[in-house]
mmCIF file of C-alpha atoms and ligand atoms in Angstrom:
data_model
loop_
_atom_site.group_PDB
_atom_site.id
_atom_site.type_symbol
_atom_site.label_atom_id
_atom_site.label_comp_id
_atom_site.label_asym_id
_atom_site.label_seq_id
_atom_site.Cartn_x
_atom_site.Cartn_y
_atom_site.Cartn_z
ATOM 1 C CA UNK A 1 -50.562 -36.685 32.638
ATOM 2 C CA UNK A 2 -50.188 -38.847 35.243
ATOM 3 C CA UNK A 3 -45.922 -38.431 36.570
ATOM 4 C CA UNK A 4 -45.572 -35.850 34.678
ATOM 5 C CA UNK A 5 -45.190 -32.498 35.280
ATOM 6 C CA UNK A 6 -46.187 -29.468 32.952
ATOM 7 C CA UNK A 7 -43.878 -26.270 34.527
ATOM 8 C CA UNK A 8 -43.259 -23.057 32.934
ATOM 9 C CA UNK A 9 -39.772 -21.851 32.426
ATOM 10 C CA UNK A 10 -39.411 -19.543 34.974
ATOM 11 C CA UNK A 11 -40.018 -21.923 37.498
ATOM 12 C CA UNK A 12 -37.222 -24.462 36.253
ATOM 13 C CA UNK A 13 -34.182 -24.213 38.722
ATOM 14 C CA UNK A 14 -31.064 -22.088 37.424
ATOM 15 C CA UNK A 15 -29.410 -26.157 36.657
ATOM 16 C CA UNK A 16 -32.160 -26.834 34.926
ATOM 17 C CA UNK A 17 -32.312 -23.815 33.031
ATOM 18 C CA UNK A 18 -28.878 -24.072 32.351
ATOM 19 C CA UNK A 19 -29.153 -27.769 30.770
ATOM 20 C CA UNK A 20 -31.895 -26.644 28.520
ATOM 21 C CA UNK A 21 -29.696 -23.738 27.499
ATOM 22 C CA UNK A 22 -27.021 -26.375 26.876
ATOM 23 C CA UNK A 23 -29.762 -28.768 24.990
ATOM 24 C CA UNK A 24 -30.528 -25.875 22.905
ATOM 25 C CA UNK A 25 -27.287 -24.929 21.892
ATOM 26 C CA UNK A 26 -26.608 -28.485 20.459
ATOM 27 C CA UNK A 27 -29.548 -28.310 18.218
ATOM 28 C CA UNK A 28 -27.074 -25.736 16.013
ATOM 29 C CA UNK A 29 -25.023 -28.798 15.404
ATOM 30 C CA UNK A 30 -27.708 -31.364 14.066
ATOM 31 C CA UNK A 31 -27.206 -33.127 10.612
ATOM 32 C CA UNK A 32 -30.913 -33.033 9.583
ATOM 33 C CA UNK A 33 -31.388 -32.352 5.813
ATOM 34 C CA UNK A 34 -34.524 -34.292 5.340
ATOM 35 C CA UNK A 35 -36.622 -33.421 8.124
ATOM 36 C CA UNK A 36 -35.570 -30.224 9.051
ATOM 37 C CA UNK A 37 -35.903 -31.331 12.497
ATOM 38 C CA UNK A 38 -32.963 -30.670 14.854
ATOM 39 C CA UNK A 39 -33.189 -31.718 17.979
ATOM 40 C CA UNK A 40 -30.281 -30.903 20.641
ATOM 41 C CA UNK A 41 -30.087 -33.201 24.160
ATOM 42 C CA UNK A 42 -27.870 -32.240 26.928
ATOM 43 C CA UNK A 43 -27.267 -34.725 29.637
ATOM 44 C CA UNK A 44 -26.634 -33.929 33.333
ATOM 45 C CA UNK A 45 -24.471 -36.413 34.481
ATOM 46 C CA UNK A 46 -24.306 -37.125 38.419
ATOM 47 C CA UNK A 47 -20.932 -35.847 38.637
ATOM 48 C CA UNK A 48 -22.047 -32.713 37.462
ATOM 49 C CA UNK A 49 -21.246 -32.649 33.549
ATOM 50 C CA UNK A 50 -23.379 -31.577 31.030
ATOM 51 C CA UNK A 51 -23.013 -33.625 27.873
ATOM 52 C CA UNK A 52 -24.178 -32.960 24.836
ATOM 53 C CA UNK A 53 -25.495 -34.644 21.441
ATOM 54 C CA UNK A 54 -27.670 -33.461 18.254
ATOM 55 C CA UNK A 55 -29.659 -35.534 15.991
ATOM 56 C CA UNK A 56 -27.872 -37.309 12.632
ATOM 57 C CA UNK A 57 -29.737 -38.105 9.806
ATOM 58 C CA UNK A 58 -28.666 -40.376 6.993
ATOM 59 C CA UNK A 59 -30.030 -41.155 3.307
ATOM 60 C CA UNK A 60 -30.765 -44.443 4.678
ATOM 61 C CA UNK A 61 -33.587 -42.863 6.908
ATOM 62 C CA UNK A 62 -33.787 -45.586 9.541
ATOM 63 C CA UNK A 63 -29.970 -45.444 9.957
ATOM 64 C CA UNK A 64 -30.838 -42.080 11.727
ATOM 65 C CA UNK A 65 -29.334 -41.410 15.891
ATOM 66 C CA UNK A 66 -31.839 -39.176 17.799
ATOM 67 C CA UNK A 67 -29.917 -36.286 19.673
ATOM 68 C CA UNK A 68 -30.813 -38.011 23.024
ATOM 69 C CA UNK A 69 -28.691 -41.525 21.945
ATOM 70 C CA UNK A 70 -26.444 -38.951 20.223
ATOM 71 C CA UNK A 71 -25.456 -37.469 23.872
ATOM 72 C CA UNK A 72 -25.579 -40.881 25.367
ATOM 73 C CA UNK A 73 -22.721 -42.693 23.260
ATOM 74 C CA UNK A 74 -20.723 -39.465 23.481
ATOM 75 C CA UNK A 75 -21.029 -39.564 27.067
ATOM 76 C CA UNK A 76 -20.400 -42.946 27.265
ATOM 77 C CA UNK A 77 -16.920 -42.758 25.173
ATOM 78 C CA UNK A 78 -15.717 -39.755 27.571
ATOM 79 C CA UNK A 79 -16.153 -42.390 30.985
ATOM 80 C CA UNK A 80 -20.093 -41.314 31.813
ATOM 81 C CA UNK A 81 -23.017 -43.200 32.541
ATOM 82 C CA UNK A 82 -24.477 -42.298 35.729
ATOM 83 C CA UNK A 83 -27.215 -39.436 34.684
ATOM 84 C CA UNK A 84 -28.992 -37.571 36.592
ATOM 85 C CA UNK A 85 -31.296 -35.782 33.921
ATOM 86 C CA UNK A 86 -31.531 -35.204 30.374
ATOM 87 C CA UNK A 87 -32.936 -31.720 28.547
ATOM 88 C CA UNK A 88 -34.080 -32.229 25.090
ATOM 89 C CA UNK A 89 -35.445 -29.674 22.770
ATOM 90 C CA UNK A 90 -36.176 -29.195 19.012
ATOM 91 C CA UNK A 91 -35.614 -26.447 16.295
ATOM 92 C CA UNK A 92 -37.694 -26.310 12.977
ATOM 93 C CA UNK A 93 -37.677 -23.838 10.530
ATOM 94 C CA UNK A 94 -40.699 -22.848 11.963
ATOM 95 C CA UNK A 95 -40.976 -23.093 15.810
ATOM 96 C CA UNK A 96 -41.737 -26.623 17.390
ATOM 97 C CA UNK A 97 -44.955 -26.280 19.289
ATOM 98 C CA UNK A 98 -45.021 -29.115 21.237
ATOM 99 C CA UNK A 99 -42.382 -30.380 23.578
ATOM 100 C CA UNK A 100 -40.810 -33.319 21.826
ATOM 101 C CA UNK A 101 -40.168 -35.987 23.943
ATOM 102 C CA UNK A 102 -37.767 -39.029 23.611
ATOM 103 C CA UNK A 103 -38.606 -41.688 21.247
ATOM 104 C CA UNK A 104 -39.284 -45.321 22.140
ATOM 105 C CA UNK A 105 -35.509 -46.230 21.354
ATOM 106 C CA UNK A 106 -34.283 -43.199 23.398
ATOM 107 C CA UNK A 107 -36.346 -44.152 26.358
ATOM 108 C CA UNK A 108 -35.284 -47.906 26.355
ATOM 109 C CA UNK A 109 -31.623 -46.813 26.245
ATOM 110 C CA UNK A 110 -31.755 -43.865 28.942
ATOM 111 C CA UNK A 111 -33.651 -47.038 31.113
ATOM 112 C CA UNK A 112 -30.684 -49.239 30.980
ATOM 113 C CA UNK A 113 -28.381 -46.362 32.591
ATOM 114 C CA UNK A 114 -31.255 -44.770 34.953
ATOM 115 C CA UNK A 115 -30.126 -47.726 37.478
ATOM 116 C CA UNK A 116 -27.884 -45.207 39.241
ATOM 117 C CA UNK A 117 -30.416 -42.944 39.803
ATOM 118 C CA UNK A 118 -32.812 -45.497 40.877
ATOM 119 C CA UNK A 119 -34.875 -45.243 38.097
ATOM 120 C CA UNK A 120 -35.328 -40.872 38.727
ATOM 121 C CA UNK A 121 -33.606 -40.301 35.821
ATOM 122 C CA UNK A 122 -35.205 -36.776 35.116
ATOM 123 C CA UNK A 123 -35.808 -35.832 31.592
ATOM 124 C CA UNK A 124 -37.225 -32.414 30.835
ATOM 125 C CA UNK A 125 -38.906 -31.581 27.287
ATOM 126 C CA UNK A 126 -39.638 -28.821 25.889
ATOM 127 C CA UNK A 127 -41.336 -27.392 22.787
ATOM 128 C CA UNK A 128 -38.658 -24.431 20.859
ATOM 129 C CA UNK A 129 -39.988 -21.634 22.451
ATOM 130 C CA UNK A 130 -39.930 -22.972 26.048
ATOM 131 C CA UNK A 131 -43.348 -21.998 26.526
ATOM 132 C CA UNK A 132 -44.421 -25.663 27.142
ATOM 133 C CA UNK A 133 -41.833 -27.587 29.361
ATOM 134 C CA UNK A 134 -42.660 -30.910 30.833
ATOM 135 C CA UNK A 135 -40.551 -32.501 34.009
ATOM 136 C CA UNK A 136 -41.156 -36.380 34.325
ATOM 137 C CA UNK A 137 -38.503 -39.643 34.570
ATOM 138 C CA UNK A 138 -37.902 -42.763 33.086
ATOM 139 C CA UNK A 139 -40.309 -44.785 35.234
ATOM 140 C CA UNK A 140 -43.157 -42.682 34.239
ATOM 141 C CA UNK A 141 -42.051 -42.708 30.671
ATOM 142 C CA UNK A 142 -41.499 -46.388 30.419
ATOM 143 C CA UNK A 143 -43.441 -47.894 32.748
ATOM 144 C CA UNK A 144 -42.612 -51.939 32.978
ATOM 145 C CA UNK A 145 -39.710 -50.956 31.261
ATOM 146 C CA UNK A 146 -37.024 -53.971 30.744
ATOM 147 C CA UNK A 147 -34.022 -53.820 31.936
ATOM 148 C CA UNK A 148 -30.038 -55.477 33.484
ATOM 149 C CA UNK A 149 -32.170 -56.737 36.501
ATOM 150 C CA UNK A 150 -34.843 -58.624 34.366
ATOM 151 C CA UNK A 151 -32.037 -60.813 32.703
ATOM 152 C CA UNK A 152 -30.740 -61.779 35.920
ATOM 153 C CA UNK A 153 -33.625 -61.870 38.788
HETATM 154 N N1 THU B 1 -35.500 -37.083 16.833
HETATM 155 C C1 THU B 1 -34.628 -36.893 17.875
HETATM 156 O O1 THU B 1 -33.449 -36.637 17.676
HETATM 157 N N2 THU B 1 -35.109 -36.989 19.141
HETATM 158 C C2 THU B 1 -36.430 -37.124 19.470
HETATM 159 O O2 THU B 1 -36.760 -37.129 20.631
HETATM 160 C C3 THU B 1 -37.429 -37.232 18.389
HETATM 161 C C4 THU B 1 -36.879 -37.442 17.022
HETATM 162 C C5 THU B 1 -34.990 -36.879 15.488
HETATM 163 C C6 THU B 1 -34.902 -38.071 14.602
HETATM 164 C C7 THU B 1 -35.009 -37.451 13.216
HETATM 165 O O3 THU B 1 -33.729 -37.000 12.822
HETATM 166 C C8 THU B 1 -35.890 -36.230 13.432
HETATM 167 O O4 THU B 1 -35.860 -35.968 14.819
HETATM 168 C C9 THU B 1 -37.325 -36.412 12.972
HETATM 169 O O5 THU B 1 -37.862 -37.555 13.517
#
């Protein structure tokens, strides 16, 4: 997995820990009747704030918001967009094995505000029962990604 990391839990810093904790958390709050698939994001902003957002699911099913642009628009309506990392995790009603990582949509929108963080954006993912955790950033996740700079340079 090449820019990626696979880490175990007890090797995640206390912050980190904590913003999984936080990611976790928010999956108690997801709207997801049809797939039974909550997912709970918690982003670290660079001032320090940890921002939360949970997946909402709609009878339309493509009118659906992932947890990770959940957290995003919330933190953009409370004055934030300069992230530092982002935690996301899932709940099903049986335990997610895998680590679920961001969609494609998720990844394109967490590019356009990784700027800040010159493209380090971290974003940790990890399966429900934290036994699989995986470190990486934006750049590694969406490599050639486009972005503000390609519409003006
Ligand atoms: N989902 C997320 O919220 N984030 C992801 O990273 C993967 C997918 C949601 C969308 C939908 O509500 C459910 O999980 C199943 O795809």
């Amino acid at each position: 997995m090449q820019g990626h990391k696979r880490t175990s839990y007890n090797s995640l810093t206390s912050e980190r820990r904590k913003l999984l904790a936080e990611a976790e958390r928010a999956t108690s709050t997801a709207y997801a009747p049809y797939s039974k698939f909550r997912v709970g994001a918690a982003i670290l902003t660079q001032s320090g704030k940890i921002i939360t957002g949970s997946n909402v699911e709609n009878a339309a099913y493509g009118s659906t918001i992932c947890a990770e642009r959940a957290a995003i628009l919330r933190a953009n309506a409370m004055g934030y967009r300069s992230f530092e990392a982002i935690a996301v995790i899932a709940k099903g009603d049986a335990p997610i094995k895998q680590p679920t990582a961001p969609c494609g949509a998720c990844r394109q929108m967490l590019y356009e505000l990784s700027s800040s963080a010159g493209k380090r954006l971290e974003i940790i993912f990890s399966n429900s029962d934290k036994s699989k955790i995986v470190i990486t950033t934006i750049a590694a996740l969406l490599p050639f990604g486009f972005g503000p700079s390609n519409l003006t340079e």
